[in-house]
Coordinates of C-alpha atoms in Angstrom, one line a residue:
X41 CA -4.7 -71.6 39.1
X42 CA -6.6 -69.0 41.2
X43 CA -5.3 -65.5 41.1
X44 CA -5.6 -62.8 43.8
X45 CA -5.3 -59.1 44.6
X46 CA -3.8 -57.7 47.8
X47 CA -4.8 -54.1 48.6
X48 CA -2.4 -52.1 50.6
X49 CA -2.1 -48.6 52.0
X50 CA 1.5 -47.2 51.8
X51 CA 2.8 -44.9 54.5
X52 CA 1.9 -41.8 52.5
X53 CA -1.7 -42.9 52.4
X54 CA -1.8 -44.1 48.8
X55 CA -3.8 -47.3 48.3
X56 CA -2.6 -49.8 45.7
X57 CA -3.5 -53.3 44.5
X58 CA -0.9 -55.9 44.1
X59 CA -1.5 -58.9 41.8
X60 CA -0.5 -62.5 42.5
X61 CA -1.1 -65.4 40.2
X62 CA -1.6 -67.6 43.2
X63 CA -3.3 -67.6 46.6
X64 CA 0.2 -68.2 48.2
X65 CA 0.1 -64.5 49.4
X66 CA -2.2 -65.8 52.2
X67 CA 0.8 -67.8 53.5
X68 CA 2.8 -64.6 54.0
X69 CA 0.4 -61.7 54.7
X70 CA -2.7 -61.2 56.7
X71 CA -5.5 -58.7 55.9
X72 CA -5.9 -56.1 58.7
X73 CA -2.2 -56.3 59.6
X74 CA 0.5 -53.6 59.4
X75 CA 4.0 -54.5 58.3
X76 CA 7.2 -52.6 58.4
X77 CA 8.1 -51.6 54.8
X78 CA 11.2 -53.8 54.9
X79 CA 9.2 -56.8 56.2
X80 CA 6.4 -56.3 53.7
X81 CA 8.9 -56.1 50.9
X82 CA 10.6 -59.3 52.1
X83 CA 7.3 -61.2 52.5
X84 CA 6.1 -60.0 49.1
X85 CA 9.3 -61.0 47.4
X86 CA 9.1 -64.5 48.9
X87 CA 5.4 -64.9 48.1
X88 CA 5.5 -63.6 44.6
X89 CA 8.6 -65.7 43.9
X90 CA 6.7 -68.8 45.1
X91 CA 3.7 -67.8 43.0
X92 CA 5.8 -67.3 39.9
X93 CA 7.4 -70.7 40.5
X94 CA 4.0 -72.4 40.7
X95 CA 3.1 -70.9 37.3
X96 CA 6.4 -72.1 35.9
X97 CA 5.8 -75.6 37.2
X98 CA 2.3 -75.7 35.7
X99 CA 2.8 -73.9 32.4
X100 CA 6.5 -74.0 31.7
X101 CA 7.2 -70.2 32.1
X102 CA 7.4 -67.7 34.9
X103 CA 4.6 -65.2 35.5
X104 CA 5.6 -61.7 34.1
X105 CA 2.6 -60.1 35.9
X106 CA 4.0 -61.4 39.2
X107 CA 7.4 -60.0 38.4
X108 CA 5.8 -56.6 37.5
X109 CA 3.9 -56.6 40.8
X110 CA 7.1 -57.2 42.7
X111 CA 9.0 -54.5 40.8
X112 CA 6.2 -52.0 41.7
X113 CA 6.3 -53.0 45.3
X114 CA 10.1 -52.7 45.5
X115 CA 10.1 -49.3 43.7
X116 CA 7.3 -47.9 45.9
X117 CA 9.0 -49.3 49.1
X118 CA 12.3 -47.6 48.2
X119 CA 10.6 -44.3 48.8
X120 CA 10.0 -45.0 52.5
X121 CA 12.0 -45.7 55.6
X122 CA 12.3 -49.4 56.3
X123 CA 10.5 -48.9 59.6
X124 CA 7.4 -47.1 58.1
X125 CA 4.3 -49.2 58.0
X126 CA 2.3 -50.7 55.1
X127 CA -1.3 -51.7 55.9
X128 CA -2.7 -54.8 54.2
X129 CA -6.3 -53.7 53.8
X130 CA -7.8 -56.6 51.9
X131 CA -6.9 -59.9 50.1
X132 CA -9.3 -61.1 47.4
X133 CA -10.4 -63.8 47.1
X134 CA -10.2 -64.6 50.8
X135 CA -9.2 -68.1 51.9
X136 CA -12.2 -70.4 52.2
X137 CA -13.2 -71.1 55.7
X138 CA -11.7 -74.1 57.3
X139 CA -14.3 -76.8 57.7
X140 CA -14.5 -78.4 61.1
X141 CA -15.2 -82.1 61.1
X142 CA -17.3 -83.4 63.9
X143 CA -15.5 -85.8 66.2

């Protein structure tokens, strides 16, 4: 199962990496996009929950690293106003390019 890192800049300028055991974060966040703190937290909660569930389905247990990432996100987010902005700077690895089949 591929894992990934999402790099964000919090409203106070701190840059942090968030770990996910799955590329599912790409379904919820876009690099180069700013999200309100409350929206970023909700999206991250959903994505990391899905990632942890994928680990459980495959290996029989939930991902503790995913839970730790979510806890750090929620703790950090609690120090800002819900309307402050979080910038998603990078997501590694990126999604592979979509191949276009010729018609």
